[in-house]
CSV table of C-alpha atoms in Angstrom, one decimal:
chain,number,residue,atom,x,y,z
A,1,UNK,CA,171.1,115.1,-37.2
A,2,UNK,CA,170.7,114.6,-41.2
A,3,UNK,CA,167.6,111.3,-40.2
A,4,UNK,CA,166.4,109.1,-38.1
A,5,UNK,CA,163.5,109.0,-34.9
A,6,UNK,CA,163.0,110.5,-31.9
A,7,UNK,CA,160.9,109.0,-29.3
A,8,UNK,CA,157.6,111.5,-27.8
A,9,UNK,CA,157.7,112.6,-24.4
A,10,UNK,CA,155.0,114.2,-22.4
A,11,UNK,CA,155.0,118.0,-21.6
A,12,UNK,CA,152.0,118.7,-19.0
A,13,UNK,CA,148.5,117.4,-19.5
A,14,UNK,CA,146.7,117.0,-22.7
A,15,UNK,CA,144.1,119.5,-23.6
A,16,UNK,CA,140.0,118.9,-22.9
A,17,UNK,CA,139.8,116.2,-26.4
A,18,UNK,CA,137.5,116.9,-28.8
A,19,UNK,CA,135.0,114.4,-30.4
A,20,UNK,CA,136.2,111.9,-32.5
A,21,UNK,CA,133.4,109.5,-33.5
A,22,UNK,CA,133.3,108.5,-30.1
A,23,UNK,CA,136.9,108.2,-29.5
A,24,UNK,CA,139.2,110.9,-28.1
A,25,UNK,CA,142.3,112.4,-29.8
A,26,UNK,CA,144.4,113.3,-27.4
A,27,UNK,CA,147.3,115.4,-28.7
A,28,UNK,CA,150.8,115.8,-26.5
A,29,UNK,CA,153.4,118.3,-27.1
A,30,UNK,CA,157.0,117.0,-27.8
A,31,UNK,CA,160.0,119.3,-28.6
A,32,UNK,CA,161.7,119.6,-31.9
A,33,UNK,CA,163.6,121.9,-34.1
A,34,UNK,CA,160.5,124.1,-35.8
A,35,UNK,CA,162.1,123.4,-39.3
A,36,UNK,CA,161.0,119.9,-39.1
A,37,UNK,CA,157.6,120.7,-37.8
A,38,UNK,CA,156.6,119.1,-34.3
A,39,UNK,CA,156.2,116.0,-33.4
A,40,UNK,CA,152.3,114.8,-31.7
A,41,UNK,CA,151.3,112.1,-30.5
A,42,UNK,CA,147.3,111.0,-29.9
A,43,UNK,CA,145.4,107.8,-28.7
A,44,UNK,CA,142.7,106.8,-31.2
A,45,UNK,CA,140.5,104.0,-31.3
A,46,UNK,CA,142.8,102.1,-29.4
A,47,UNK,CA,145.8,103.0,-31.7
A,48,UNK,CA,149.0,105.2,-30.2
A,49,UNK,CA,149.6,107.2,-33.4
A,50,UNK,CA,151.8,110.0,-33.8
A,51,UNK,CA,151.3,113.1,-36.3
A,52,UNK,CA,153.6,116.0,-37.9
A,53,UNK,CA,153.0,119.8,-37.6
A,54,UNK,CA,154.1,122.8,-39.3
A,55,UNK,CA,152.7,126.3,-37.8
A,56,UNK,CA,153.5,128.3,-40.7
A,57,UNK,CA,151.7,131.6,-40.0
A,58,UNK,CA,150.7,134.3,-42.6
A,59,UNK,CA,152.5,135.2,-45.6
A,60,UNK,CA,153.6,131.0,-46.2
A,61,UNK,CA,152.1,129.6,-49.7
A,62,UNK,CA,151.8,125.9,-50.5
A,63,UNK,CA,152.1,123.6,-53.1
A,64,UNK,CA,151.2,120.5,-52.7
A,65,UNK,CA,148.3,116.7,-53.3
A,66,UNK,CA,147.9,117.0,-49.6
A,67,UNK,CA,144.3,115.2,-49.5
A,68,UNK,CA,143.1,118.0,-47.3
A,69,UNK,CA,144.0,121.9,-49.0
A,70,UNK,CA,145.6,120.1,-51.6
A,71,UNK,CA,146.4,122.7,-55.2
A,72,UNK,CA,148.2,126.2,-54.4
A,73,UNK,CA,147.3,128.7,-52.0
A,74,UNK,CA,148.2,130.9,-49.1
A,75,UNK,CA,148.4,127.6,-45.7
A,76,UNK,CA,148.7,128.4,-42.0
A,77,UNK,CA,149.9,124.9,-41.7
A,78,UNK,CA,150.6,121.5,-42.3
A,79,UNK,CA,149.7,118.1,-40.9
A,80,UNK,CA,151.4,114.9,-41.5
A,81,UNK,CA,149.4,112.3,-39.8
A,82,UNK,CA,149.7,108.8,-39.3
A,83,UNK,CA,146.5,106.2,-39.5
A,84,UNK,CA,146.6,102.3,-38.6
A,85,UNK,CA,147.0,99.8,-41.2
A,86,UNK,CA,144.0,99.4,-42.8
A,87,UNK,CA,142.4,102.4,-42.5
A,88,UNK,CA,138.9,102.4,-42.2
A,89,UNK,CA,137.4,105.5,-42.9
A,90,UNK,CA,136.4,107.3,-46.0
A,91,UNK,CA,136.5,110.6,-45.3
A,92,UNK,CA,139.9,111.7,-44.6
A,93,UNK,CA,139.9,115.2,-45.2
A,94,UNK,CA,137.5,115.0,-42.3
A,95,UNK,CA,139.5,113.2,-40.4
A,96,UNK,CA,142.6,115.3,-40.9
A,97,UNK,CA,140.8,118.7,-40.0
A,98,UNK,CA,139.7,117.0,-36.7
A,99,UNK,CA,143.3,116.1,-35.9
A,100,UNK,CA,143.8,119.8,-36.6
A,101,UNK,CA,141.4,121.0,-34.8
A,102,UNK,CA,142.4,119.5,-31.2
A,103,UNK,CA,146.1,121.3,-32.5
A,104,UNK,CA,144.1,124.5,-32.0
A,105,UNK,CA,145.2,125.0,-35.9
A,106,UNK,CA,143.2,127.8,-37.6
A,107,UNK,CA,142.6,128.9,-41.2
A,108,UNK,CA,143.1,127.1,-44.2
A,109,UNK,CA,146.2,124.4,-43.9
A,110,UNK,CA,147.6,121.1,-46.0
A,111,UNK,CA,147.0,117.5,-44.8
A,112,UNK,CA,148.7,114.6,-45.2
A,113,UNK,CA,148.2,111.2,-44.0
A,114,UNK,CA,150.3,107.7,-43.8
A,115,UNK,CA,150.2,104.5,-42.9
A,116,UNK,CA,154.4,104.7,-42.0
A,117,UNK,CA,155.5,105.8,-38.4
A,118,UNK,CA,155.5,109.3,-38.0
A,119,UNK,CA,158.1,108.8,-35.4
A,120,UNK,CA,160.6,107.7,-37.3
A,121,UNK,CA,160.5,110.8,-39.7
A,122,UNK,CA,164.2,111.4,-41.6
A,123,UNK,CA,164.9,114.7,-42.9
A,124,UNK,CA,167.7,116.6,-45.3
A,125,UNK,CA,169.0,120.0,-45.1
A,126,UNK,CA,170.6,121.6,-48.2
A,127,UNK,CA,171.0,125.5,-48.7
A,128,UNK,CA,167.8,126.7,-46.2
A,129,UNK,CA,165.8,123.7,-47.6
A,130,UNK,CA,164.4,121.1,-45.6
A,131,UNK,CA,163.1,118.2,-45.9
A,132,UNK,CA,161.1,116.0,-44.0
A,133,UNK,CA,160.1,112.6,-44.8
A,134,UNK,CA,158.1,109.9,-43.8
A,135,UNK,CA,158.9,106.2,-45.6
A,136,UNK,CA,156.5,103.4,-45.1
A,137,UNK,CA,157.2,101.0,-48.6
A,138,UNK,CA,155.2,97.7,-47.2
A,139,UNK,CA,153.0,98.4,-50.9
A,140,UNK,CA,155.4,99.9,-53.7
A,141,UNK,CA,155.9,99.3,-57.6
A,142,UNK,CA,156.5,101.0,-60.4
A,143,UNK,CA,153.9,104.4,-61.1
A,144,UNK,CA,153.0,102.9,-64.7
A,145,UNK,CA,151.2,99.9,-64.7
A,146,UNK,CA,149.0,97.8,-66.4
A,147,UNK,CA,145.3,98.8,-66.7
A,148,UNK,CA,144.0,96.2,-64.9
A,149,UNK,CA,146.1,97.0,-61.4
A,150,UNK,CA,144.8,100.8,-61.6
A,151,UNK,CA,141.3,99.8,-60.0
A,152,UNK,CA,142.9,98.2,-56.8
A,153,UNK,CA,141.8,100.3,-53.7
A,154,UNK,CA,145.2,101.4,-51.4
A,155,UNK,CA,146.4,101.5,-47.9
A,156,UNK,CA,147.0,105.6,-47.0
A,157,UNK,CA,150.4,105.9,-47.2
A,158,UNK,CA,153.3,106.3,-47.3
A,159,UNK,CA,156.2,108.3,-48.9
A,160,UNK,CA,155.0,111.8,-47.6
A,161,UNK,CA,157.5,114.6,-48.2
A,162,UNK,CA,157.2,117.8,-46.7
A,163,UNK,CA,159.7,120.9,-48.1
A,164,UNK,CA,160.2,124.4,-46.7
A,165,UNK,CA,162.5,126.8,-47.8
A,166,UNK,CA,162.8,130.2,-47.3
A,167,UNK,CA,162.8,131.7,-51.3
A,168,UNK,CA,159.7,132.6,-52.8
A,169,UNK,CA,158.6,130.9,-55.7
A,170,UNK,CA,156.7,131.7,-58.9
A,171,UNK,CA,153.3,128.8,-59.4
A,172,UNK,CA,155.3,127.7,-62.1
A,173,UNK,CA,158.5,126.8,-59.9
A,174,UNK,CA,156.3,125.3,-57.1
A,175,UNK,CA,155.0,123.0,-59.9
A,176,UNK,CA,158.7,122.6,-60.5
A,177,UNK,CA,159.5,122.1,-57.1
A,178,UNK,CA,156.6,119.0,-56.6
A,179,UNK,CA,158.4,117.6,-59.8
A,180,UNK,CA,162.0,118.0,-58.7
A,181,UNK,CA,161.2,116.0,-54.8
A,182,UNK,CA,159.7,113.2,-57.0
A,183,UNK,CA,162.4,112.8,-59.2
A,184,UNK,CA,164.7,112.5,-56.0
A,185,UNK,CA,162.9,110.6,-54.2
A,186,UNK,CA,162.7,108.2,-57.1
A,187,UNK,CA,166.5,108.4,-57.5
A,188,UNK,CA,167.0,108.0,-53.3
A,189,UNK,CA,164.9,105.0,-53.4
A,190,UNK,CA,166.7,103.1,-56.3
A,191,UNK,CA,169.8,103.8,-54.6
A,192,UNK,CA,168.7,102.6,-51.1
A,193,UNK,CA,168.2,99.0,-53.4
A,194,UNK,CA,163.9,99.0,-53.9
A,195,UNK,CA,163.1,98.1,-57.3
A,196,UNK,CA,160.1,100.4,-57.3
A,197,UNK,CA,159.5,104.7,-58.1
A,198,UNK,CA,157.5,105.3,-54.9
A,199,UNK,CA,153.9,103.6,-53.5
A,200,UNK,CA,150.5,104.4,-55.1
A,201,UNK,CA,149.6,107.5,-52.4
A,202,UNK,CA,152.8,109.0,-52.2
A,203,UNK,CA,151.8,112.6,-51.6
A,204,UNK,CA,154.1,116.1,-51.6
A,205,UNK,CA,153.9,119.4,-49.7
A,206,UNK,CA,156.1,122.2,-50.9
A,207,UNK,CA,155.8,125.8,-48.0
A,208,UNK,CA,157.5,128.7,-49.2
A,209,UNK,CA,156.8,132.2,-48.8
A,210,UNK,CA,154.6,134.0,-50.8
A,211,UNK,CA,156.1,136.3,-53.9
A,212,UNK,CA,156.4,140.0,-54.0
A,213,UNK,CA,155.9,141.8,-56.7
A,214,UNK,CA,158.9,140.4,-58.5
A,215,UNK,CA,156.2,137.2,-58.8
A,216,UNK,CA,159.2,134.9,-57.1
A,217,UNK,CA,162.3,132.3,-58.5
A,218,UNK,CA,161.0,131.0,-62.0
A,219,UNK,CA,162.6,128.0,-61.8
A,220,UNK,CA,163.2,125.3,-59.0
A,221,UNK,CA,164.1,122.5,-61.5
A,222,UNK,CA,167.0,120.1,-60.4
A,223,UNK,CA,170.0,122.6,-62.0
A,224,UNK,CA,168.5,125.6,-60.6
A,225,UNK,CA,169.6,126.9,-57.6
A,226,UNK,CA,166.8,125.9,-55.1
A,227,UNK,CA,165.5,122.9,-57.0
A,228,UNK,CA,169.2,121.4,-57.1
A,229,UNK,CA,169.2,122.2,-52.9
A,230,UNK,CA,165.3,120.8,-52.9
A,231,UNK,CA,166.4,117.7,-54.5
A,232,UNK,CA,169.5,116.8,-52.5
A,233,UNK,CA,167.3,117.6,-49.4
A,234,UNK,CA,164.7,115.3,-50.4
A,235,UNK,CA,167.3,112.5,-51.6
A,236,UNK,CA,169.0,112.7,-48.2
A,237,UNK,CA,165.9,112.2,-46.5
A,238,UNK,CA,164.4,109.6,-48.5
A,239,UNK,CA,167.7,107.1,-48.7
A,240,UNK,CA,167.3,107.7,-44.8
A,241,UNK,CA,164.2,106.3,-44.3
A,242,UNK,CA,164.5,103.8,-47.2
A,243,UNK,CA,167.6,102.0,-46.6
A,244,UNK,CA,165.8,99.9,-44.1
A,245,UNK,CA,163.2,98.7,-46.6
A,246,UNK,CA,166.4,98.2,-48.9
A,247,UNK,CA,168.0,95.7,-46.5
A,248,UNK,CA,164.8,93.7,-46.0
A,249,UNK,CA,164.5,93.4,-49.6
């Protein structure tokens, strides 16, 4: 299945919790295919909430402006979690490594967070990439803007992409890669109808493995080989999750 949501279901009791600001997160296992990561879901604060995760092991470099292990670097893993609607805290990279932590997750990893249902993930296969993406556009425009908007505090959200493929990739051509998902995802969401280029916290993640001594592909713009698969990837998986917004409009 190119998109769309699958509901959680329960697999055996959840693990002892650990603390949580006084509240328990209380991850469950639920089974999907390991290319889109797996789907969690946790009771916080009174919130049902669901969250993403990749185990991506050793040898597995990211790219990405994940708020937590954000820049390039070797990444065990990679976390997609969603937060109620106006959040409240201001620590999020916090946050985010707690969530990891009751995952059992170890080492350095990527984190993400959203607003948007985690559930109702889309993704987009093209050539060994994938894509998965989760769309929340209840705050979108246009990326430039006048001054005076710039200073206007956000909701965590909301277009989070998440891209694994399977060819190395020089820094350069990761850089590429972040660059090539935008453009698509701009281009998916003007086709789904939304007169807008994303929201203001749109984040990327890009996993691929790390370079031998070749130093990786060079390029991963949109007419090279793996940039033109990442960007139909990511366009398949962001006119998935946007169409909705783009029939509301």
């Amino acid at each position: 299945m190119i998109g769309g949501a699958r509901q959680p279901r329960e697999d055996g009791p959840p693990p002892v919790p650990p603390s949580h600001q006084g509240c328990a997160i209380r991850p469950v296992r639920v089974h999907l295919p390991a290319q889109r990561g797996e789907l969690r879901d946790r009771h916080e604060d009174g919130h049902h909430l669901h969250h993403l995760v990749w185990r991506l092991g050793p040898g597995v470099r990211v790219c990405s402006s994940a708020v937590l292990g954000g820049g390039i670097g070797p990444r065990a893993w990679i976390l997609n979690a969603q937060v109620p609607g106006g959040y409240p805290r201001l620590d999020p990279d916090r946050h985010l490594a707690e969530i990891a932590a009751s995952e059992g997750l170890t080492g350095p990893g990527a984190g993400l967070m959203t607003a948007a249902d985690v559930a109702a993930y889309t993704t987009g296969h093209d050539g060994g990439v994938t894509a998965t993406v989760t769309t929340g556009l209840g705050v979108r425009g246009w990326a430039a803007v006048p001054e005076s908007a710039t200073g206007t505090p956000h909701r965590p959200g909301t277009v989070n992409i998440v891209l694994t493929l399977p060819a190395a990739l020089s820094d350069a051509a990761l850089v590429n890669a972040v660059a090539t998902a935008t453009e698509a995802k701009v281009q998916a969401l003007l086709d789904a109808g939304l007169d807008c280029s994303g929201t203001p916290t749109d984040a990327v993640c890009v996993a691929a493995p790390e370079p031998g001594p070749d130093g990786g592909e060079p390029f991963a713009g949109p007419r090279s080989t793996w940039g033109a698969r990442i960007a139909r990837a990511v366009h398949t998986a962001v006119l998935a999750g946007a169409r909705p917004a783009g029939d509301l409009s």
